[in-house]
XYZ file of N, CA and C in Angstrom:
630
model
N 0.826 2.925 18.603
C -0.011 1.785 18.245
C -0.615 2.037 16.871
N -0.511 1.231 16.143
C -1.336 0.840 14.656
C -2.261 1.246 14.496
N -3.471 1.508 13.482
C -4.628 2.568 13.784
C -5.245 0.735 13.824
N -5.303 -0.157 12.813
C -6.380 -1.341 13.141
C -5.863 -1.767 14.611
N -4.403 -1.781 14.982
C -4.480 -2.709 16.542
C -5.066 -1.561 17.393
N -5.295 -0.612 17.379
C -6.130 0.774 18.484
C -7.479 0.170 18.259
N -7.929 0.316 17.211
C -9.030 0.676 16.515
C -10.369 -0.909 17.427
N -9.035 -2.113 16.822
C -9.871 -3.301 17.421
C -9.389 -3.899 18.671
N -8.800 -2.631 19.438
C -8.343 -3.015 20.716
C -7.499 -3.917 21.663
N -6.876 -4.355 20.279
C -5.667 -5.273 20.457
C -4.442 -5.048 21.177
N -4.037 -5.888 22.270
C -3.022 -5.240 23.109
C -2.048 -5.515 22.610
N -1.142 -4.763 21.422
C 0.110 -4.636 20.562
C 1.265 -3.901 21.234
N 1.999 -3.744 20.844
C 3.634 -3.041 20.880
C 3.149 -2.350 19.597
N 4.040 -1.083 19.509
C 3.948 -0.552 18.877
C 4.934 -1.377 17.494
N 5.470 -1.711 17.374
C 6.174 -2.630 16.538
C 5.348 -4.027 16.012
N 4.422 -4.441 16.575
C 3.463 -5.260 16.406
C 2.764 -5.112 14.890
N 2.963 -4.562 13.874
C 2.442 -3.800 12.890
C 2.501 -4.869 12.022
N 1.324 -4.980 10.746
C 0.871 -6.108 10.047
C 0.695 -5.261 8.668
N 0.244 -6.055 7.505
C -0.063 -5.617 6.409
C -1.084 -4.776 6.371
N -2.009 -5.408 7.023
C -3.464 -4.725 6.995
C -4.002 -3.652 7.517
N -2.959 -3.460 8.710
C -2.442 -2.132 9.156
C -1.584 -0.927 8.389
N -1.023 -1.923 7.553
C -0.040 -0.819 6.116
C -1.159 -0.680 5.403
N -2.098 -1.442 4.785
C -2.610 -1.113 3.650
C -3.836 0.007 4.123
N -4.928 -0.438 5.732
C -5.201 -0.096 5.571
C -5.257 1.720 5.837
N -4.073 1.947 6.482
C -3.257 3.246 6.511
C -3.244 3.994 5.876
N -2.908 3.675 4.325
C -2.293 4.135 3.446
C -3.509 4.456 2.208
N -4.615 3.523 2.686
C -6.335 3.875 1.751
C -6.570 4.984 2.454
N -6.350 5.187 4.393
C -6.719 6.381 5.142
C -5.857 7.676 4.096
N -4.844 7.356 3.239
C -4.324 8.656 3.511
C -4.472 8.927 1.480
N -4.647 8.122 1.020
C -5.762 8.084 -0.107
C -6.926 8.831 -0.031
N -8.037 8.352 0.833
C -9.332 9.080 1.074
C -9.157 10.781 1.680
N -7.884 10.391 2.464
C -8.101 12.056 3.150
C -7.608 12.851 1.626
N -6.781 12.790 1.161
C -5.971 13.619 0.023
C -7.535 14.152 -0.989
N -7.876 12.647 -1.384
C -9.486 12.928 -2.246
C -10.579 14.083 -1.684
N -10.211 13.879 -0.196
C -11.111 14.781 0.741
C -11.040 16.176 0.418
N -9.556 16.454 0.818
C -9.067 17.208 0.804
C -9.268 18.122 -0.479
N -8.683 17.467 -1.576
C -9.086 18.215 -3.087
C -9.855 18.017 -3.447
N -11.257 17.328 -3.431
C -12.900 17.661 -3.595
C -13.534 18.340 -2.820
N -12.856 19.145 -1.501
C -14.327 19.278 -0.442
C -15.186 18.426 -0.364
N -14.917 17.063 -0.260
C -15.807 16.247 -0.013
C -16.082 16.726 1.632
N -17.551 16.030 2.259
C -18.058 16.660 3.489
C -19.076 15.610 4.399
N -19.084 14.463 3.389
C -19.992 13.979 3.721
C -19.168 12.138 4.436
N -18.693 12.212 5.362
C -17.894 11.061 6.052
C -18.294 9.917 5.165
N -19.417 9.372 4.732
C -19.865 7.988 4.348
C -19.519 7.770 3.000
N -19.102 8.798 2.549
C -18.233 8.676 1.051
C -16.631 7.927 1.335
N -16.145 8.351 2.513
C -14.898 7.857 2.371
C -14.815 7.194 4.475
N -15.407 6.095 4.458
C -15.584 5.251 5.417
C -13.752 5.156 6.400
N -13.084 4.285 5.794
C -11.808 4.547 6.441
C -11.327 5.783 7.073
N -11.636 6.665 6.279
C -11.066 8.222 7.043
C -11.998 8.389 7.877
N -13.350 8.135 7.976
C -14.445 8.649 8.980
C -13.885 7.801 10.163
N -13.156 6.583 10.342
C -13.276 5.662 11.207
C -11.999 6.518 12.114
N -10.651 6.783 11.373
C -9.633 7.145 11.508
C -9.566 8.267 11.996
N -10.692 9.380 11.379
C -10.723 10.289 12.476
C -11.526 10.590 13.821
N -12.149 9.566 13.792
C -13.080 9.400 14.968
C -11.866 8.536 16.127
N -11.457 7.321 15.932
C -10.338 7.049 16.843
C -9.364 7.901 17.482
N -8.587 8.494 16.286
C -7.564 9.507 16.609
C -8.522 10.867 17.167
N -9.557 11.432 17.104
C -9.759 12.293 17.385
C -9.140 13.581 16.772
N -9.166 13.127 15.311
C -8.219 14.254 14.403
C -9.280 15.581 14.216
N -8.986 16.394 14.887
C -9.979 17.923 13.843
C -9.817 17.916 12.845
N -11.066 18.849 12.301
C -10.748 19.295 10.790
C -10.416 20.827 10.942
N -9.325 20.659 9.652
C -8.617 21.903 9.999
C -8.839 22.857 8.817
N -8.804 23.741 9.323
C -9.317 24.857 8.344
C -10.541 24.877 7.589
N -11.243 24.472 8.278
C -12.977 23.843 8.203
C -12.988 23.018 6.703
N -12.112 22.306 6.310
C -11.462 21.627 5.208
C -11.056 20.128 5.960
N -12.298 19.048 5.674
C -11.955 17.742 5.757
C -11.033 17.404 4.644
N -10.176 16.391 5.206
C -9.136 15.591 4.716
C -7.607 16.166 5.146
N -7.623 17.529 5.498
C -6.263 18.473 5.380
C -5.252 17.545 6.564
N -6.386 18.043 7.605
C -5.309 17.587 9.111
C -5.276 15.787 9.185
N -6.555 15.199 8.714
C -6.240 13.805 8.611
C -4.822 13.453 7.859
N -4.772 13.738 6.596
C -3.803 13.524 5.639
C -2.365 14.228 6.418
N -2.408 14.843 6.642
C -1.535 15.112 7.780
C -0.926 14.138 8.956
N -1.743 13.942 9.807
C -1.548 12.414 10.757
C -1.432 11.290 10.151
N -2.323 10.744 9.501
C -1.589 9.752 8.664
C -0.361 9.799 7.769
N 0.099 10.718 7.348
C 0.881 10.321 6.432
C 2.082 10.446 7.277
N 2.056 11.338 8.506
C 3.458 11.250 9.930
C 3.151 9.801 10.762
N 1.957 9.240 10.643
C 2.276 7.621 11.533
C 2.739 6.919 10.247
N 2.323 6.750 8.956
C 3.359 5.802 8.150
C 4.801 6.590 7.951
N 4.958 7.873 8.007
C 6.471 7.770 7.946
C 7.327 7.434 9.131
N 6.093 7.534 10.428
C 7.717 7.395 11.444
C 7.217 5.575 11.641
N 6.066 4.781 11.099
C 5.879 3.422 11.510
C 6.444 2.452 10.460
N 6.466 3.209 8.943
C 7.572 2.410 7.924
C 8.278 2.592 6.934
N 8.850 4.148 7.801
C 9.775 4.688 7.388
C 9.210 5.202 5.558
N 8.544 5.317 5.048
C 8.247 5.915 3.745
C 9.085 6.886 3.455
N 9.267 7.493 2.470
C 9.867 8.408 2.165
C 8.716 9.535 1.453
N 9.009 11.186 1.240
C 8.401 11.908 1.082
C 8.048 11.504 -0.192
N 8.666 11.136 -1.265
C 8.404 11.101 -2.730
C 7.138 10.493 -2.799
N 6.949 8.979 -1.745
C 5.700 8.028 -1.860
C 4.729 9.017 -1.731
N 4.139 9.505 -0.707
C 3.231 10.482 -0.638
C 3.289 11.839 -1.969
N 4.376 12.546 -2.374
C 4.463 12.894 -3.633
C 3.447 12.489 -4.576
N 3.897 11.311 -5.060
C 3.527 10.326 -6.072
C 2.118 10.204 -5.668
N 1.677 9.718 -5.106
C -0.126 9.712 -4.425
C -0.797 10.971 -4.721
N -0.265 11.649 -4.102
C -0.838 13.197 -4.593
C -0.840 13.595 -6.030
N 0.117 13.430 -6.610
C -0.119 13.806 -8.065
C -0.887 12.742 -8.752
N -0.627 12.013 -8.322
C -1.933 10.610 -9.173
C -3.073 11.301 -8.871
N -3.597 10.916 -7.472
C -5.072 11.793 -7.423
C -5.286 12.581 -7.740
N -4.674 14.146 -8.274
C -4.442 15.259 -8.609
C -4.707 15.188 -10.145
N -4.297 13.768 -10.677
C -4.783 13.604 -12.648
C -5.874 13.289 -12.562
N -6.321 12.337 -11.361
C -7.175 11.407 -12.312
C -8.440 11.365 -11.276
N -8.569 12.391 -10.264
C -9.962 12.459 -9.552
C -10.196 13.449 -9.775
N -10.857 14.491 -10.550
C -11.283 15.782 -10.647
C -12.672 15.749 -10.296
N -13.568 15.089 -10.366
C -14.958 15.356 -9.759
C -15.215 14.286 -8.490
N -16.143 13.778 -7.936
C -16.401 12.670 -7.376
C -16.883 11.251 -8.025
N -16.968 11.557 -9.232
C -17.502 10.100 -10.303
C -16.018 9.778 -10.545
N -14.854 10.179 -10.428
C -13.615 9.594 -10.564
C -13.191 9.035 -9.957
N -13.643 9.315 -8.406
C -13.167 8.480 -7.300
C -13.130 6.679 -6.889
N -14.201 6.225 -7.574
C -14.627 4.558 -7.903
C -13.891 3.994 -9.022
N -13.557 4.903 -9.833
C -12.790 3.979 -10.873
C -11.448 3.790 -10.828
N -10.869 5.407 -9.873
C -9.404 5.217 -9.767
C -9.584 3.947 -8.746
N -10.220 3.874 -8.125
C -9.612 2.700 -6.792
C -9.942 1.577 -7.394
N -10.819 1.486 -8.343
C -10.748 0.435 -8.770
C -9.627 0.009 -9.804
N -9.393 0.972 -10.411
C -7.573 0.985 -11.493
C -6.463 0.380 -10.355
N -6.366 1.122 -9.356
C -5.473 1.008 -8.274
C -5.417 -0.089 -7.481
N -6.842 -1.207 -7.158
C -6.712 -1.976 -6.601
C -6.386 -3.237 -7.747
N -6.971 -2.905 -8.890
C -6.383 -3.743 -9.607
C -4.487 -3.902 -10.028
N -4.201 -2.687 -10.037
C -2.531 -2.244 -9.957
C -1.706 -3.194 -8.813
N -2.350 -2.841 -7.727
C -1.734 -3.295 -6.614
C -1.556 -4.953 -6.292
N -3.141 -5.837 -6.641
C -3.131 -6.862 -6.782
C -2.508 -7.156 -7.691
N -2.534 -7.026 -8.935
C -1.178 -7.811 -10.409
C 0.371 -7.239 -9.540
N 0.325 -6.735 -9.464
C 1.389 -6.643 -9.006
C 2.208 -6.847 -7.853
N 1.445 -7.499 -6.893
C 1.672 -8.272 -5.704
C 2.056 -9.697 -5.836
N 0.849 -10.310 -7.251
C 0.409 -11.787 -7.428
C 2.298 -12.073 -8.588
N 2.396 -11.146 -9.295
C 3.549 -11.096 -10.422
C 4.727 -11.103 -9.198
N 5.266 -9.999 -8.175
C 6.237 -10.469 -7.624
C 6.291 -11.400 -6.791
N 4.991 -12.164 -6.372
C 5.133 -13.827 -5.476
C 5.260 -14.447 -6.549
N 5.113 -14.529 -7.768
C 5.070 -15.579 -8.531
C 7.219 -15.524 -9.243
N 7.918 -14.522 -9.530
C 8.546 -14.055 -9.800
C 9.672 -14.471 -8.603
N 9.392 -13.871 -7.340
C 10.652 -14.106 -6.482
C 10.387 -14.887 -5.311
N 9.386 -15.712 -5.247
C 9.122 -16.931 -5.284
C 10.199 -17.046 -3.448
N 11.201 -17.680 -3.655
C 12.229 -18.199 -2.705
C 12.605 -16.994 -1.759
N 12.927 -15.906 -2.756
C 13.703 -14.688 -2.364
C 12.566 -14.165 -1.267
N 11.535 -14.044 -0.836
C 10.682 -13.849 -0.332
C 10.920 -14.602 0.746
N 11.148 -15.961 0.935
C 11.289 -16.511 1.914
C 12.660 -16.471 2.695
N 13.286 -15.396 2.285
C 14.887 -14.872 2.714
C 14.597 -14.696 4.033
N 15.344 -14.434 5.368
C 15.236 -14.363 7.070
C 15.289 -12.729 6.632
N 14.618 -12.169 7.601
C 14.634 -10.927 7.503
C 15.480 -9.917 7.749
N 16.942 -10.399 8.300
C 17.438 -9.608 8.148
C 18.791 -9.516 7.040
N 18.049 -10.453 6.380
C 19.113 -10.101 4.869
C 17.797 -8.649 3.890
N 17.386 -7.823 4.987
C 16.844 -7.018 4.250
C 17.260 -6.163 3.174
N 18.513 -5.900 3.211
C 19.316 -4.944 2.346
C 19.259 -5.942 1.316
N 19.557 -7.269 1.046
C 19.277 -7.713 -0.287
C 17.993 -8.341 -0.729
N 16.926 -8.276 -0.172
C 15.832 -8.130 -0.475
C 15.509 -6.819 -0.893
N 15.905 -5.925 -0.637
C 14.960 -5.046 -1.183
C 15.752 -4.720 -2.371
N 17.432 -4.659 -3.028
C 17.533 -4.492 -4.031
C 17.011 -5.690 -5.112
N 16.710 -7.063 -4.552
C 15.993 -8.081 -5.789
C 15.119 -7.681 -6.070
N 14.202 -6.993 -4.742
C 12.569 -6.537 -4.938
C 12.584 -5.250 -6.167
N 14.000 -4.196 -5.775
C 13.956 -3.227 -7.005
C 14.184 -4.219 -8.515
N 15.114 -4.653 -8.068
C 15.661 -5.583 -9.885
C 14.603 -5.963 -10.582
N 13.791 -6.719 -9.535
C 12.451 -7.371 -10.134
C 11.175 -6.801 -10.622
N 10.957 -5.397 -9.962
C 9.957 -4.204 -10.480
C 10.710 -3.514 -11.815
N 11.642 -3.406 -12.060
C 12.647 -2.622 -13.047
C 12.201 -3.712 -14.307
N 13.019 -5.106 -14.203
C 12.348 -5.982 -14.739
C 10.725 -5.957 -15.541
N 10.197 -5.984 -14.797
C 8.273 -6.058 -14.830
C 8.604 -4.747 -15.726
N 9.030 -3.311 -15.268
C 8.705 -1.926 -15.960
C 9.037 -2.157 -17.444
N 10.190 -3.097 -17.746
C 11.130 -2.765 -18.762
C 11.093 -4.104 -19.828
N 11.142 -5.586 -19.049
C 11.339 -6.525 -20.078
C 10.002 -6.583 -20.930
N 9.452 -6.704 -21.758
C 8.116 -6.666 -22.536
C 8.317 -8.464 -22.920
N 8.874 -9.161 -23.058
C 8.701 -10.435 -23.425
C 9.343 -11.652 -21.486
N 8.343 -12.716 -21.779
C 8.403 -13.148 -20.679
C 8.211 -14.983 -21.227
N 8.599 -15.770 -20.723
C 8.788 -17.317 -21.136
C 7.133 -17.642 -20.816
N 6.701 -17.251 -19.139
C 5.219 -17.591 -18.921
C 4.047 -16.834 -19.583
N 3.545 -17.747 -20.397
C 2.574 -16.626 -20.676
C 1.364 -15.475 -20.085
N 1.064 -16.523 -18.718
C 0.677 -15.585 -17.958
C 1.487 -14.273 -17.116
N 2.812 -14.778 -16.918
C 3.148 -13.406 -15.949
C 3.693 -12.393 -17.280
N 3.811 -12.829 -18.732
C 3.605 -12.089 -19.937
C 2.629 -10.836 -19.497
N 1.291 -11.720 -19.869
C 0.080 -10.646 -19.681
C 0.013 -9.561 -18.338
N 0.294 -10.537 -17.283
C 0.171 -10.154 -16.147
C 1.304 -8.676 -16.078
N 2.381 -8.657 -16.553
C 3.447 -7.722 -16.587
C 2.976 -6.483 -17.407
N 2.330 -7.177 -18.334
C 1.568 -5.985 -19.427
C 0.459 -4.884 -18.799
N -0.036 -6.245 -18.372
C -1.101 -5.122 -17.227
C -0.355 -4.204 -16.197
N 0.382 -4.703 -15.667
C 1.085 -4.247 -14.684
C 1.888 -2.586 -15.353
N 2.288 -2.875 -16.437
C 2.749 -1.623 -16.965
C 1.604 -0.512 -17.531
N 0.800 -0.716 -17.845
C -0.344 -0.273 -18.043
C -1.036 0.652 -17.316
N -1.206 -0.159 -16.219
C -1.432 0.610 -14.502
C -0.902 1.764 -14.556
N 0.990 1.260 -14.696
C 1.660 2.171 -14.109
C 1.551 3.149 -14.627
N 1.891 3.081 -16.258
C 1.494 4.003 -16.998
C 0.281 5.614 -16.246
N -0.747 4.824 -16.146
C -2.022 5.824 -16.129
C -2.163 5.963 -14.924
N -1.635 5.198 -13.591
C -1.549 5.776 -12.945
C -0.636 7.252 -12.162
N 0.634 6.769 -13.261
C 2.041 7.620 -12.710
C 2.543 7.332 -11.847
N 2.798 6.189 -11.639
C 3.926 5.816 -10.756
C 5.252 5.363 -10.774
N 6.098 5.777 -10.080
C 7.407 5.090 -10.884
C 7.891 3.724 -10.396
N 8.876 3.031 -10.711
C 9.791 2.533 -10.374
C 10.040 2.349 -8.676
N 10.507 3.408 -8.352
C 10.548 3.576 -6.954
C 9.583 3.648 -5.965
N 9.017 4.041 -6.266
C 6.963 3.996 -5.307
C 6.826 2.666 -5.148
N 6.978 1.916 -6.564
C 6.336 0.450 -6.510
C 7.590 -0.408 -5.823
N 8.553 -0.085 -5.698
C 9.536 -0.900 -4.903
C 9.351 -0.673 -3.375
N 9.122 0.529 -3.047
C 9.034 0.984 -1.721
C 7.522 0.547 -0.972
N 6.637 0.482 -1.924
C 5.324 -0.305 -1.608
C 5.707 -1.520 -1.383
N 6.061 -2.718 -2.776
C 6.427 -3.700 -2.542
C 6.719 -4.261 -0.840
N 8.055 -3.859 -0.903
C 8.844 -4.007 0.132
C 8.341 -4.421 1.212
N 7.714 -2.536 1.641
C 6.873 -2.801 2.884
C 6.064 -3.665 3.264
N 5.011 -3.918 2.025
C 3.762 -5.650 2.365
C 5.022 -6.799 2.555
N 5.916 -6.756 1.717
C 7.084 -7.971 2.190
C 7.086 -8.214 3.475
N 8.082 -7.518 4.091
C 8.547 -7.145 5.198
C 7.661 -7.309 6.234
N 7.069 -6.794 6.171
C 5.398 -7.101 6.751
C 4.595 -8.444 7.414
N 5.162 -8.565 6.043
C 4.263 -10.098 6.094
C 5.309 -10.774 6.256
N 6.353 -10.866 6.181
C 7.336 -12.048 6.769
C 7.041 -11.804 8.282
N 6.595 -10.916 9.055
C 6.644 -11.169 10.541
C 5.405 -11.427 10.803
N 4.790 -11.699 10.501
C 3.229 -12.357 10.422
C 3.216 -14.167 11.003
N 2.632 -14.156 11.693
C 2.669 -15.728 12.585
C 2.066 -16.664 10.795
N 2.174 -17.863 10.707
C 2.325 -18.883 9.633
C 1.377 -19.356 9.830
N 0.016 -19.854 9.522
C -1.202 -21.122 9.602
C -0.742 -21.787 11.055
N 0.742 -22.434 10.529
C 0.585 -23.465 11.101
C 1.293 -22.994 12.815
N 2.025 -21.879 12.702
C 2.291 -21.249 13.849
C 0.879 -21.015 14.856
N -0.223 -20.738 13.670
C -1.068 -19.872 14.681
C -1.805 -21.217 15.096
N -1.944 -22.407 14.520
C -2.377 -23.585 14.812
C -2.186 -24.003 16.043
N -0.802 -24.508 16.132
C 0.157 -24.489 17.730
C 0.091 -24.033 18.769
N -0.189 -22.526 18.497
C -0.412 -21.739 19.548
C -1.767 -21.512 20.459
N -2.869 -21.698 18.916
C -4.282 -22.288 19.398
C -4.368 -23.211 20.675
N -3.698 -24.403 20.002
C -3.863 -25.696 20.930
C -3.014 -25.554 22.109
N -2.222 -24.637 22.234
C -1.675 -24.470 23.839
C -2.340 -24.456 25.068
């Protein structure tokens, strides 16, 4: 089960899994890593991991918060969506540049949440239709989803002027954050994927009035 469908007691399948359950997973395994390489100690600094290890009932291991969390989380997103080791890689060495004290910690997430949003808003605006593909033409969704991040990394001129800027930023991010190509496709993807199995407004409308 999902840590939000446990967490808010939702009677799910384990397959039942949503965005908000990816994303907010994947901040759990953000905060533990930060934990982890600050000795941070104090739970209310990093709220998601306090929640996450109180559900799961994760110890701390080696009298070192973040170790064994970052641990469990990062084995429920690989066996719940399939990640690959590099993603977690890539996370680690980002935090590893750019959090060295605890005054770093607010600005990377704020770099990062800004990263994540342009670059969510640029590939709905971008692949538009392709998004609305049935899900199991997944194998060619996810190479448009690569074409289209490669794209964003590489073309510097764009017809809209906003997804112009928007792309600029987007490289920018990537830049200072260090991420490649592949991280951001394999992120992508997953919120895709995700969210195509997500009930519709008007689905959940229907079902209301039953």
């Amino acid at each position: 089960m999902s840590f939000f469908s446990k967490l808010f007691h939702k009677n799910e399948t384990p397959s039942a899994r949503n965005v908000e359950d990816f994303v907010s997973l994947t901040r759990v395994y953000y905060q533990a890593v930060i934990a982890a390489n600050l000795g941070i100690t104090n739970l209310r600094f990093i709220p998601d991991l306090a929640n996450f290890k109180r559900m799961f009932k994760v110890p701390t291991q080696g009298g070192r918060l973040g170790q064994g969390e970052k641990a469990v989380a990062r084995k429920m997103l690989k066996q719940d969506y399939g990640l690959s080791d590099n993603y977690f890689k890539e996370i680690d060495n980002s935090i590893k540049k750019h959090c060295r004290t605890q005054n770093d910690v607010q600005p990377y997430f704020v770099m990062y949440q800004g990263f994540s949003n342009d670059l969510m808003m640029l590939l709905g605006n971008l692949m538009q239709w392709k998004f609305r593909l049935p899900s199991f033409f997944k194998s060619a969704l996810y190479t448009m989803t690569q074409k289209t991040i490669h794209d964003i990394c590489t073309k510097t001129v764009w017809k809209q002027d906003d997804v112009h800027k928007t792309a600029a930023r987007v490289r920018q991010y990537k830049e200072r954050l260090g991420y490649s190509e592949e991280w951001m496709t394999e992120f992508v993807f997953n919120v895709v994927m995700l969210a195509k199995k997500e009930p519709r407004p008007k689905d959940v409308e229907v079902n209301n009035k039953k």
